[in-house]
PDB file of C-alpha atoms in Angstrom:
ATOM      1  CA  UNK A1302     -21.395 -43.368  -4.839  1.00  0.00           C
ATOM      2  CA  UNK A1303     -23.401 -40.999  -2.819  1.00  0.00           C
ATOM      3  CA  UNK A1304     -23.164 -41.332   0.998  1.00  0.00           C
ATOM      4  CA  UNK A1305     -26.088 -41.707   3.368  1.00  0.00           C
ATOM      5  CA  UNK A1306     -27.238 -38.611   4.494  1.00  0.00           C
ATOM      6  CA  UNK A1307     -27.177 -39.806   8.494  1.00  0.00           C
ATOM      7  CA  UNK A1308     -23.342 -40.567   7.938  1.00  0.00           C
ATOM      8  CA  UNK A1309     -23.008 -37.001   5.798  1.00  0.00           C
ATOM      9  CA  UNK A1310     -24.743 -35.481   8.651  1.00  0.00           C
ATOM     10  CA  UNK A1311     -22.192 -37.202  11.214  1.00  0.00           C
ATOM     11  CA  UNK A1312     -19.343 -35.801   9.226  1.00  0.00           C
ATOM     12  CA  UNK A1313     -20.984 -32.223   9.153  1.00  0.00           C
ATOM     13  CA  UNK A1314     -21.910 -32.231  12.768  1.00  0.00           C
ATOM     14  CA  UNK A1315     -17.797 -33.358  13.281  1.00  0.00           C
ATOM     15  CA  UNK A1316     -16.371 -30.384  11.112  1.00  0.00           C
ATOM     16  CA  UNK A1317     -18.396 -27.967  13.023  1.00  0.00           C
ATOM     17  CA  UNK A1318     -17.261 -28.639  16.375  1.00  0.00           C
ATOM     18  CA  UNK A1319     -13.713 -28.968  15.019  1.00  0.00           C
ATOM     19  CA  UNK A1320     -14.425 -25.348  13.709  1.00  0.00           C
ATOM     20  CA  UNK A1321     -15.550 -24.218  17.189  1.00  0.00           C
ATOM     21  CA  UNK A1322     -12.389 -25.987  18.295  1.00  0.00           C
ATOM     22  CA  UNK A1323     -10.176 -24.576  16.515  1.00  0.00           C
ATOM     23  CA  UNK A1324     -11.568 -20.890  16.566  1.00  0.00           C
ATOM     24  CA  UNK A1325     -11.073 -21.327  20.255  1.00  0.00           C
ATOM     25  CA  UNK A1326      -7.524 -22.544  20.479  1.00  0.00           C
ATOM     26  CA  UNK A1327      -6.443 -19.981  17.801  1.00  0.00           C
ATOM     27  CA  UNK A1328      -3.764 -17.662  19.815  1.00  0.00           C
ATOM     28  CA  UNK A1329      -4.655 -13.758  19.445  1.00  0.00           C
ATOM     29  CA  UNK A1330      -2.230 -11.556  17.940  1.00  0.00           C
ATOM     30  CA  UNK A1331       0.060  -9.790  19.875  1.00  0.00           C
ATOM     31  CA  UNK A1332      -1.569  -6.421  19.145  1.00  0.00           C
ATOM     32  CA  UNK A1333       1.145  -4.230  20.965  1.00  0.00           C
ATOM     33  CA  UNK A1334       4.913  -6.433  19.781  1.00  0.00           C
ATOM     34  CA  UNK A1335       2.863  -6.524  16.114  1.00  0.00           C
ATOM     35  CA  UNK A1336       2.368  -2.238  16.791  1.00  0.00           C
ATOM     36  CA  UNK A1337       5.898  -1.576  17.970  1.00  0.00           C
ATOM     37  CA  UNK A1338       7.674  -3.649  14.874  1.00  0.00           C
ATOM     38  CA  UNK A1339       5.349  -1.701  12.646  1.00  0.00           C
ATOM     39  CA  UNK A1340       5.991   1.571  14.000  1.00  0.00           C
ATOM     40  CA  UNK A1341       9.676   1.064  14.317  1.00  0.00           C
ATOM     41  CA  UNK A1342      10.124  -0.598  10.518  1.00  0.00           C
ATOM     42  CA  UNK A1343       7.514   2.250   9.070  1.00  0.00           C
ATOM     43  CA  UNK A1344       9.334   5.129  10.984  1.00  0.00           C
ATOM     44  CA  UNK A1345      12.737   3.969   9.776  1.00  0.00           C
ATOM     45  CA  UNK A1346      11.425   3.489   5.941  1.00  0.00           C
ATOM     46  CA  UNK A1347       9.657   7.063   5.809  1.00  0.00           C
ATOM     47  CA  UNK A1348      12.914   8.388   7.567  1.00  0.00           C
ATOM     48  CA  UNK A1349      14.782   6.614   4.838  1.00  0.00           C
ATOM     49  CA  UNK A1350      12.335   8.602   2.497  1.00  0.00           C
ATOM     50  CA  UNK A1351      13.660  11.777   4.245  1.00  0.00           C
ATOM     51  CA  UNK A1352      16.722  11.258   3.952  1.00  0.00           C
ATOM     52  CA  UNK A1353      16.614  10.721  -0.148  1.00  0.00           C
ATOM     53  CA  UNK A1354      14.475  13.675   0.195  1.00  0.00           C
ATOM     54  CA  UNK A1355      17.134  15.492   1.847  1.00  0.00           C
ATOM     55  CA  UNK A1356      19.409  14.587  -0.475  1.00  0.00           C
ATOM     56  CA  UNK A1357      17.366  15.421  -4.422  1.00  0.00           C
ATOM     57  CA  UNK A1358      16.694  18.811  -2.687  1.00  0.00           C
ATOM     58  CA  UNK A1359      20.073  19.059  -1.978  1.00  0.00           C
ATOM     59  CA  UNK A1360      21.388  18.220  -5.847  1.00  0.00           C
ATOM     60  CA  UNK A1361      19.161  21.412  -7.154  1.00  0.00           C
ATOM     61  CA  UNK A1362      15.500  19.702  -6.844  1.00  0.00           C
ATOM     62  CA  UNK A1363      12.557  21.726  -5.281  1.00  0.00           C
ATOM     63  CA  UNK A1364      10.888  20.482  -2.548  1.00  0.00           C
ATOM     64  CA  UNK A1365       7.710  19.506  -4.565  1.00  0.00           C
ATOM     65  CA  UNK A1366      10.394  18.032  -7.568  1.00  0.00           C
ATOM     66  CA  UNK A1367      12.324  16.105  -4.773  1.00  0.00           C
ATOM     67  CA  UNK A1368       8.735  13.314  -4.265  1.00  0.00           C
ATOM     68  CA  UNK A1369       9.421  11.906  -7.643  1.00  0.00           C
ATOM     69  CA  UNK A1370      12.808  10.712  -7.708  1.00  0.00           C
ATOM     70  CA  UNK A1371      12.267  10.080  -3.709  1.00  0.00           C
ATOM     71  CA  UNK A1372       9.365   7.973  -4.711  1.00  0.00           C
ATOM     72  CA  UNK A1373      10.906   6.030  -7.623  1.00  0.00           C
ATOM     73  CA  UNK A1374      14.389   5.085  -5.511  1.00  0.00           C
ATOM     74  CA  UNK A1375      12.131   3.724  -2.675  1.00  0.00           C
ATOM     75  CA  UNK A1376      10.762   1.713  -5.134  1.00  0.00           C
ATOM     76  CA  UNK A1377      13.557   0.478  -7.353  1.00  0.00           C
ATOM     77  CA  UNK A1378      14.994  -0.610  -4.008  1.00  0.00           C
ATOM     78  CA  UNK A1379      11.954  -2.280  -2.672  1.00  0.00           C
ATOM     79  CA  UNK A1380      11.654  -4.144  -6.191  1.00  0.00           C
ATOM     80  CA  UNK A1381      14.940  -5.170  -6.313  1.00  0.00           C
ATOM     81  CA  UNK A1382      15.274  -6.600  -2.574  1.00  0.00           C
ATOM     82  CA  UNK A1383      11.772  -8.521  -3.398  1.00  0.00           C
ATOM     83  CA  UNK A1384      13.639 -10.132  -6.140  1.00  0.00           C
ATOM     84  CA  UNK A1385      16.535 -11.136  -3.964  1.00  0.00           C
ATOM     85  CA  UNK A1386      13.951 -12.369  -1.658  1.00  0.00           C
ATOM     86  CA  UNK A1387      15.176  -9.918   1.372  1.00  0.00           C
ATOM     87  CA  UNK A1388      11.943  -7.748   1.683  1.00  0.00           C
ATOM     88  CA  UNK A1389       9.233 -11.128   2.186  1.00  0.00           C
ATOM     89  CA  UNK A1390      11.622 -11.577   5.597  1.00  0.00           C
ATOM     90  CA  UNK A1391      11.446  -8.059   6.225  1.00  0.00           C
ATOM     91  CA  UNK A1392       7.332  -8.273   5.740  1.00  0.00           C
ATOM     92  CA  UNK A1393       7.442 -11.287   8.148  1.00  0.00           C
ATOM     93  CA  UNK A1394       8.835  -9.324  10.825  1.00  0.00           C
ATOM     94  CA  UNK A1395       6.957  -6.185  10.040  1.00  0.00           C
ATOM     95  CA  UNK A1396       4.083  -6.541   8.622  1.00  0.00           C
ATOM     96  CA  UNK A1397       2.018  -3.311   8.081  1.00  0.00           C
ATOM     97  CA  UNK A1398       5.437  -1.577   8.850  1.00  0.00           C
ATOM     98  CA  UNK A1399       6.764  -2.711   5.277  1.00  0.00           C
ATOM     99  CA  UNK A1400       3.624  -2.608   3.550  1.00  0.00           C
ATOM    100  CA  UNK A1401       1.788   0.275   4.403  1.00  0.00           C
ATOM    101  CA  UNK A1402       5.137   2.646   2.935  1.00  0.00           C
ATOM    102  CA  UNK A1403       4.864   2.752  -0.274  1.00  0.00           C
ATOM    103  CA  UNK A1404       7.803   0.009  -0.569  1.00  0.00           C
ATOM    104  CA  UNK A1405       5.107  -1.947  -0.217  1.00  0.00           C
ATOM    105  CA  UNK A1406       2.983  -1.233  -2.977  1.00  0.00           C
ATOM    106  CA  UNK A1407       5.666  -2.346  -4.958  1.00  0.00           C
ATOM    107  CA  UNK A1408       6.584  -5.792  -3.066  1.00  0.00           C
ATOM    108  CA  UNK A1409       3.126  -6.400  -3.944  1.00  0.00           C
ATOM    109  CA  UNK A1410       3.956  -5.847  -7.474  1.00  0.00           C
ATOM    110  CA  UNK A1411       6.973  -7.472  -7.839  1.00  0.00           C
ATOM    111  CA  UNK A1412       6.427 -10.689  -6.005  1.00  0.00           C
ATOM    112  CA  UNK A1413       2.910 -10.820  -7.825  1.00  0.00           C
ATOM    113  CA  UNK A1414       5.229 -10.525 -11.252  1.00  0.00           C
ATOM    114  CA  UNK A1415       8.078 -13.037  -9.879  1.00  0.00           C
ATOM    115  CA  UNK A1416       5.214 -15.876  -8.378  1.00  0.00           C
ATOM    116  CA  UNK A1417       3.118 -15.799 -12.200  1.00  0.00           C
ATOM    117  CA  UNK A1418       6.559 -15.967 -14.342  1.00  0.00           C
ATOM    118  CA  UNK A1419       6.481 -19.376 -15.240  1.00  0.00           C
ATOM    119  CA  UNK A1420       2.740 -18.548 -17.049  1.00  0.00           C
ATOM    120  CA  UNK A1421       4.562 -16.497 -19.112  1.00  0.00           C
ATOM    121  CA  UNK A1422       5.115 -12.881 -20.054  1.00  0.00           C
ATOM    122  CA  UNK A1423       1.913 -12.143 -20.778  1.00  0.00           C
ATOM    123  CA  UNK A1424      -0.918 -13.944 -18.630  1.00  0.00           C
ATOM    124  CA  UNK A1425       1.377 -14.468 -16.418  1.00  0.00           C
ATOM    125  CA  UNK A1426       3.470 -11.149 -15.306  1.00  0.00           C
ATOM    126  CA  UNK A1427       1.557  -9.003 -17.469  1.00  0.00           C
ATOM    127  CA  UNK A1428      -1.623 -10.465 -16.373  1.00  0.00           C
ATOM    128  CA  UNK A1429      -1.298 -10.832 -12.589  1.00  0.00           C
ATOM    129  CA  UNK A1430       1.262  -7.798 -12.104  1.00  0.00           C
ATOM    130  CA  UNK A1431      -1.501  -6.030 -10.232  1.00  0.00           C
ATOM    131  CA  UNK A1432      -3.472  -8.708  -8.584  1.00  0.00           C
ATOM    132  CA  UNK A1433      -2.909  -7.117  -4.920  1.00  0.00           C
ATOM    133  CA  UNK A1434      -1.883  -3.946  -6.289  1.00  0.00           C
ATOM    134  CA  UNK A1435      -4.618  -3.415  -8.418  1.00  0.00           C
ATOM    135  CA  UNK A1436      -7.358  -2.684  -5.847  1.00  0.00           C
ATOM    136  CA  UNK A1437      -5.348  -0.106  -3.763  1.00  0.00           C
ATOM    137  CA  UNK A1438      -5.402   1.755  -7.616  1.00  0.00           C
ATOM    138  CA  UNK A1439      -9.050   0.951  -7.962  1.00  0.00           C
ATOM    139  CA  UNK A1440     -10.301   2.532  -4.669  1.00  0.00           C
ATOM    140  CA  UNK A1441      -7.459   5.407  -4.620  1.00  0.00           C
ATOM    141  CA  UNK A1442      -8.878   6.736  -8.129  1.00  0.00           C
ATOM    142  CA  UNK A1443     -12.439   6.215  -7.384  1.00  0.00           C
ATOM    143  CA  UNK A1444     -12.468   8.054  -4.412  1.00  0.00           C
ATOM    144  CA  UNK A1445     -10.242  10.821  -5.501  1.00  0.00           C
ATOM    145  CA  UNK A1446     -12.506  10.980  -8.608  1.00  0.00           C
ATOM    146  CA  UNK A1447     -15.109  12.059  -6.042  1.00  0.00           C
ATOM    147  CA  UNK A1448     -13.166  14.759  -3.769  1.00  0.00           C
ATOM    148  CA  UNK A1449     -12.303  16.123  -6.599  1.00  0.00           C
ATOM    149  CA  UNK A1450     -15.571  16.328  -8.121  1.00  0.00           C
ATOM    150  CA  UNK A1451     -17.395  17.719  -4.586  1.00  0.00           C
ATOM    151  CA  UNK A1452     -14.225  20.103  -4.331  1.00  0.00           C
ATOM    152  CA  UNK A1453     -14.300  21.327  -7.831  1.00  0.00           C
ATOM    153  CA  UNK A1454     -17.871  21.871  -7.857  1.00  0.00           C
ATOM    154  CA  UNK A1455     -18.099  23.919  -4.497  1.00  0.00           C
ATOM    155  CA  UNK A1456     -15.460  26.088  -6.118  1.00  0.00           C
ATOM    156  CA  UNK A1457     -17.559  26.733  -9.103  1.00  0.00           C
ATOM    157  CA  UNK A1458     -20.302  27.607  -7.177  1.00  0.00           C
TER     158      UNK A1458
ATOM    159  CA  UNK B 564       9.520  20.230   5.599  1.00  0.00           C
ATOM    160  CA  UNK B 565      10.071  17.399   8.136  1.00  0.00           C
ATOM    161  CA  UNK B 566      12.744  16.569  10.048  1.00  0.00           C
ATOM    162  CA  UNK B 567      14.169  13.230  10.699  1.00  0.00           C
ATOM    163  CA  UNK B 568      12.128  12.524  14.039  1.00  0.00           C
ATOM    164  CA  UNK B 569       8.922  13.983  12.778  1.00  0.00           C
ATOM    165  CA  UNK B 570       9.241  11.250   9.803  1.00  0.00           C
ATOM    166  CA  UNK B 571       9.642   8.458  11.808  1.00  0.00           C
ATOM    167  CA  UNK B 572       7.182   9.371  13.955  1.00  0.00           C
ATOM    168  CA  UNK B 573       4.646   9.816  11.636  1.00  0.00           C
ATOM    169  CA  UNK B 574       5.624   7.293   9.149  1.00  0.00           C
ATOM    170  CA  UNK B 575       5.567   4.657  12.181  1.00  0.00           C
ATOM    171  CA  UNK B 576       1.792   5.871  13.680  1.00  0.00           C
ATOM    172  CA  UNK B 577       0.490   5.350  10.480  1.00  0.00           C
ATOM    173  CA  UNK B 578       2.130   2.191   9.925  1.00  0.00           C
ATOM    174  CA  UNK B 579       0.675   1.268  13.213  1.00  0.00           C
ATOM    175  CA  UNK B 580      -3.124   2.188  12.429  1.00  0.00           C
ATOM    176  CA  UNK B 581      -2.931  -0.360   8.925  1.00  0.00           C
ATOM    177  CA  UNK B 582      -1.450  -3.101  11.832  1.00  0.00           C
ATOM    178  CA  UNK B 583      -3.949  -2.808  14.199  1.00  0.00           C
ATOM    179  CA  UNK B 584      -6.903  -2.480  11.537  1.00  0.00           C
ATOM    180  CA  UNK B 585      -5.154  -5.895  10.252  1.00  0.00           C
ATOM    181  CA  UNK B 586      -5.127  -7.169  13.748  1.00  0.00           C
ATOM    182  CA  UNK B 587      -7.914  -6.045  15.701  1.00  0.00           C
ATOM    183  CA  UNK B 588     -10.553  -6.387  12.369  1.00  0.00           C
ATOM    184  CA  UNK B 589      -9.372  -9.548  10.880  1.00  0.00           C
ATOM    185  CA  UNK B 590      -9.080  -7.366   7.323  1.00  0.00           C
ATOM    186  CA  UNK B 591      -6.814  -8.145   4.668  1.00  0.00           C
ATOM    187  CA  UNK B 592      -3.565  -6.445   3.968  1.00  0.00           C
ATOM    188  CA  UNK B 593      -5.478  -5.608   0.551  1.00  0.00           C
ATOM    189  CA  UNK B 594      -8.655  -3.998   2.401  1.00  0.00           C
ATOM    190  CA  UNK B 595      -6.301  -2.310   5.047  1.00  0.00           C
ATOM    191  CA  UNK B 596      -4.424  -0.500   1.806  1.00  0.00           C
ATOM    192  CA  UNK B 597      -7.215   0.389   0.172  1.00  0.00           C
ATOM    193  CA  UNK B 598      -9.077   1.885   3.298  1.00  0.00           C
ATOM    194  CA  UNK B 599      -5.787   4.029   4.168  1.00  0.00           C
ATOM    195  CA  UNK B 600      -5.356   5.240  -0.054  1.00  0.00           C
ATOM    196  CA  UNK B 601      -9.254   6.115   0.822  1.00  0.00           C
ATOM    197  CA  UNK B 602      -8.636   7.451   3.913  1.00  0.00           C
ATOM    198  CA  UNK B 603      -5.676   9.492   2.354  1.00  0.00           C
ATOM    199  CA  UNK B 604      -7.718  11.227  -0.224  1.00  0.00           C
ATOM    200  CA  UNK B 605     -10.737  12.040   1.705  1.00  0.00           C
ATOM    201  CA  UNK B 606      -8.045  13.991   4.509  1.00  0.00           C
ATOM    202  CA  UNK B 607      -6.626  15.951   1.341  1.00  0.00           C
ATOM    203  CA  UNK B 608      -9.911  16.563   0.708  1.00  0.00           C
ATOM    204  CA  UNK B 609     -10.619  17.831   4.009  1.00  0.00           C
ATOM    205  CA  UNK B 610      -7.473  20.003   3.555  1.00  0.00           C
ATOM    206  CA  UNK B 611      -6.244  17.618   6.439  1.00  0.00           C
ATOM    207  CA  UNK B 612      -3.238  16.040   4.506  1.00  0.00           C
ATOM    208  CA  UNK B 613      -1.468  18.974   3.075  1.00  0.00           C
ATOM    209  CA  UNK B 614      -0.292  20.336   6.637  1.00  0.00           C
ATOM    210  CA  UNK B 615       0.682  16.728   7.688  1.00  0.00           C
ATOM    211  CA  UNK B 616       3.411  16.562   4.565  1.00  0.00           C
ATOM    212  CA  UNK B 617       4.591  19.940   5.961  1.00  0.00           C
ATOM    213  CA  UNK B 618       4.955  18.655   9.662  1.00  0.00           C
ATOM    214  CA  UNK B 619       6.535  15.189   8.800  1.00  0.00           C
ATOM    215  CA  UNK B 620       7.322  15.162   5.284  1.00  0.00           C
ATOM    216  CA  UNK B 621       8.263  11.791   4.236  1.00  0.00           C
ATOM    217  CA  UNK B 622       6.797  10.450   7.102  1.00  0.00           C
ATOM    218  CA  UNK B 623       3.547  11.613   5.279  1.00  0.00           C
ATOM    219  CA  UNK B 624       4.367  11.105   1.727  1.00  0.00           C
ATOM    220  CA  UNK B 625       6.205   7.759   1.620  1.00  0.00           C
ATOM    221  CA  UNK B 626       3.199   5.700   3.388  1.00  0.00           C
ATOM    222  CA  UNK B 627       0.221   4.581   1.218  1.00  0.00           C
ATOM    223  CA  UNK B 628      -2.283   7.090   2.316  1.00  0.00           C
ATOM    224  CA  UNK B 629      -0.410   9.882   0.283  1.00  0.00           C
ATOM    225  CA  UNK B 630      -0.828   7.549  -2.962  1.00  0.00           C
ATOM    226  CA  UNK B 631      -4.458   9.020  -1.958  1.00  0.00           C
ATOM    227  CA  UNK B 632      -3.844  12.398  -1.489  1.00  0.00           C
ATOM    228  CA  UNK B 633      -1.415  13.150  -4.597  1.00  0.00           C
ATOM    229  CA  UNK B 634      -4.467  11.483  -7.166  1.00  0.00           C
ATOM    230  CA  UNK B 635      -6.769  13.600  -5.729  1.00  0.00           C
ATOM    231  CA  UNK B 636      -4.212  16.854  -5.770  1.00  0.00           C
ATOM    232  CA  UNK B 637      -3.552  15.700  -9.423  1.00  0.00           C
ATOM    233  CA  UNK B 638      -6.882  15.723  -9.810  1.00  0.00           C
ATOM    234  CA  UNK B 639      -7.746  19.205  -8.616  1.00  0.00           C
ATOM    235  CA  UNK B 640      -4.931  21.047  -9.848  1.00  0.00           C
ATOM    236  CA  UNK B 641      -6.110  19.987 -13.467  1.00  0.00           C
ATOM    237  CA  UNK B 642      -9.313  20.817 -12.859  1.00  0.00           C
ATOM    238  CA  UNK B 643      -8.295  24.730 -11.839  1.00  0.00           C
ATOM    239  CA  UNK B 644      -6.777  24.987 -15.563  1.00  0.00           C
ATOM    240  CA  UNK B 645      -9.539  22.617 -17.612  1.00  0.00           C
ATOM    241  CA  UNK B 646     -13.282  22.514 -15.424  1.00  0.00           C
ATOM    242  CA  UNK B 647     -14.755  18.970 -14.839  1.00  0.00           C
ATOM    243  CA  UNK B 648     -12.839  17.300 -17.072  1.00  0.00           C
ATOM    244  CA  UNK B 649      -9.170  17.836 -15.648  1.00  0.00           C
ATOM    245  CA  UNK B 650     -10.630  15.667 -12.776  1.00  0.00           C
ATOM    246  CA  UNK B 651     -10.357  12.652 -15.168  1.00  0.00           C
ATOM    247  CA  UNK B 652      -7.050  13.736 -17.111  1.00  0.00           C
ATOM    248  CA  UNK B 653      -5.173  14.777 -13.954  1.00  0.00           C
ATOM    249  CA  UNK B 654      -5.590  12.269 -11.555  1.00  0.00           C
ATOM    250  CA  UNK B 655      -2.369  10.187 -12.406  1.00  0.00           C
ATOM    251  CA  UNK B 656      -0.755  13.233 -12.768  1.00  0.00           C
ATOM    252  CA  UNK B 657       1.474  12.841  -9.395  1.00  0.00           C
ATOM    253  CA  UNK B 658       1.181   9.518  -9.346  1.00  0.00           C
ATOM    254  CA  UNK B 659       2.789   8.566 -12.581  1.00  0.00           C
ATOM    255  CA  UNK B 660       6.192   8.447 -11.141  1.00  0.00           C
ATOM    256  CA  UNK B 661       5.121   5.897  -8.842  1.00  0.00           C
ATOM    257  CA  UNK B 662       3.096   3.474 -10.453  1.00  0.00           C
ATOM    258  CA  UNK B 663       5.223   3.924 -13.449  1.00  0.00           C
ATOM    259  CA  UNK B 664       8.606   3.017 -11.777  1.00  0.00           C
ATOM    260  CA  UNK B 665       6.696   0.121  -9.661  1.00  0.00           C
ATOM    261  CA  UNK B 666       5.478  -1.142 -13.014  1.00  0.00           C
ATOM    262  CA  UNK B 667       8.949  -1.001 -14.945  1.00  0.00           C
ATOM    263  CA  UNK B 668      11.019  -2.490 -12.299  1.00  0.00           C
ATOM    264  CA  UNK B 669       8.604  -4.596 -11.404  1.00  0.00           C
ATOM    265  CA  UNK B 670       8.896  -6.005 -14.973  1.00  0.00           C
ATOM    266  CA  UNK B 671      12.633  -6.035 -15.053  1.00  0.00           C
ATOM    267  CA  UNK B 672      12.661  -7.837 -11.788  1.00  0.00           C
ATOM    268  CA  UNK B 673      10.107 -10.385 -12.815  1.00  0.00           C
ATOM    269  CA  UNK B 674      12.524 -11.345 -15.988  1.00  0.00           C
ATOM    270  CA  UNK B 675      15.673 -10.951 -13.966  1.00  0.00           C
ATOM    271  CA  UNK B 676      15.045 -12.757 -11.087  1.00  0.00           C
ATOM    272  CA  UNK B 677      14.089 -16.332 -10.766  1.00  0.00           C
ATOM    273  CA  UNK B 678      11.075 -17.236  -8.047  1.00  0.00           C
ATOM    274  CA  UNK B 679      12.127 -17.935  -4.573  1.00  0.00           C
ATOM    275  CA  UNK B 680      11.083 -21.322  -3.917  1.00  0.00           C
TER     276      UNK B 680
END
């Protein structure tokens, strides 16, 4: 049954001021303890990266070689501590610290892959694999599609 | 290329700039990483990027924003060789390593491991 529209209005009016309410009580972030983790967890990860760099250019890679395998240990490590659950408490404390490195990109993955397994192989880890992932792809190709077009062109010219 | 301090330091700044666009804009971690991969091509583009890998070196490569810059390096380099069309067969190019290994282990981690609770 339908209710009266004076008592629907009631319950309206009653969720908006608890809305007001609550948008008032909410605490603001701590903008500069939120900015120090980050720095300090994102500085340690990319020195991390260093240091593997360091190390491929050291076993015969060239500098330009040395991103790959940098790149895919920073990631098999970042996939494997999402699976033993140790990188979600390292996001809590974080945040943009662990995701913005590109450890992140693949805790988004991962956990994305882990969270839809019981769906199945694949709709669920096939299917949702890059459901947070997926956009960073979307916009990173479409805008390098167009630098590269503007900078190809103006060479051509 | 980069030294251990120069890593950190930029590593953490631009760690710090996706935390206080989350923060201070009330985006989404997934808008925040898409604005920096964005942000990341359109400074290679600018010819901003490349000397910031040479000052800080991981510091610049291992955060999201070079994800950015190397598709739209793959990109151009292609395009020297093959004209307009090397834009569109180059631009995983770099990139393959990455999204290929976050893909595979990804999967093997998936079957692997069991959910968290």
């Amino acid at each position: 049954m339908s209710k009266s529209t004076g008592q629907q209005r009631e319950e309206n009016e009653k969720k908006r001021r608890y809305q007001q309410l609550t948008k008032k009580k909410r605490p603001n972030p701590p903008i500069v303890l939120n900015s120090v983790k980050a720095f300090v967890i994102g500085g340690l990860i990319s020195t991390f990266g260093q240091f593997l760099m360091n190390f491929y250019v050291s076993i015969g890679f060239t500098k330009e070689q040395a991103g790959n395998p940098t790149v895919a240990t920073l990631i098999f490590i970042s996939a494997l501590l999402t699976g033993l659950g140790v990188y979600d408490n390292i996001a809590q404390f974080a945040g943009a610290g662990s995701a913005v490195p590109v450890t992140g990109f693949a805790n988004s993955i991962t956990s994305a892959a882990l969270e839809h397994r019981s769906e199945g192989l694949v709709l669920g880890v096939g299917g949702n694999m890059f459901k947070l992932a997926g956009s960073v792809i979307v916009f990173g190709v479409v805008a390098a599609f167009f630098v590269g077009l503007i900078k190809t062109l103006i060479r051509m010219i | 290329m980069g030294s251990y301090p120069a890593a950190f330091l930029v590593g953490g700044l631009i760690s710090v700039i996706g935390q206080i666009l989350m923060d201070m804009t009330k985006m989404t971690p997934a808008h925040v990483m898409s604005t920096l991969v964005v942000a990341g091509a359109v400074l290679d583009g600018l010819g901003l990027y490349e000397p910031l890998i040479e000052f800080a070196g991981a510091g610049a490569t291992v955060p999201i924003t070079s994800f950015g810059n190397a598709l739209v390096h793959g990109a151009l380099s292609e395009a020297e060789h093959h004209g307009l069309i090397g834009i569109v067969t180059g631009i995983f190019e770099v990139t393959s390593a990455g999204i290929s290994s976050a893909i595979i282990f990804g999967f093997l981690v998936a079957i692997i491991f069991k959910p968290k609770g």
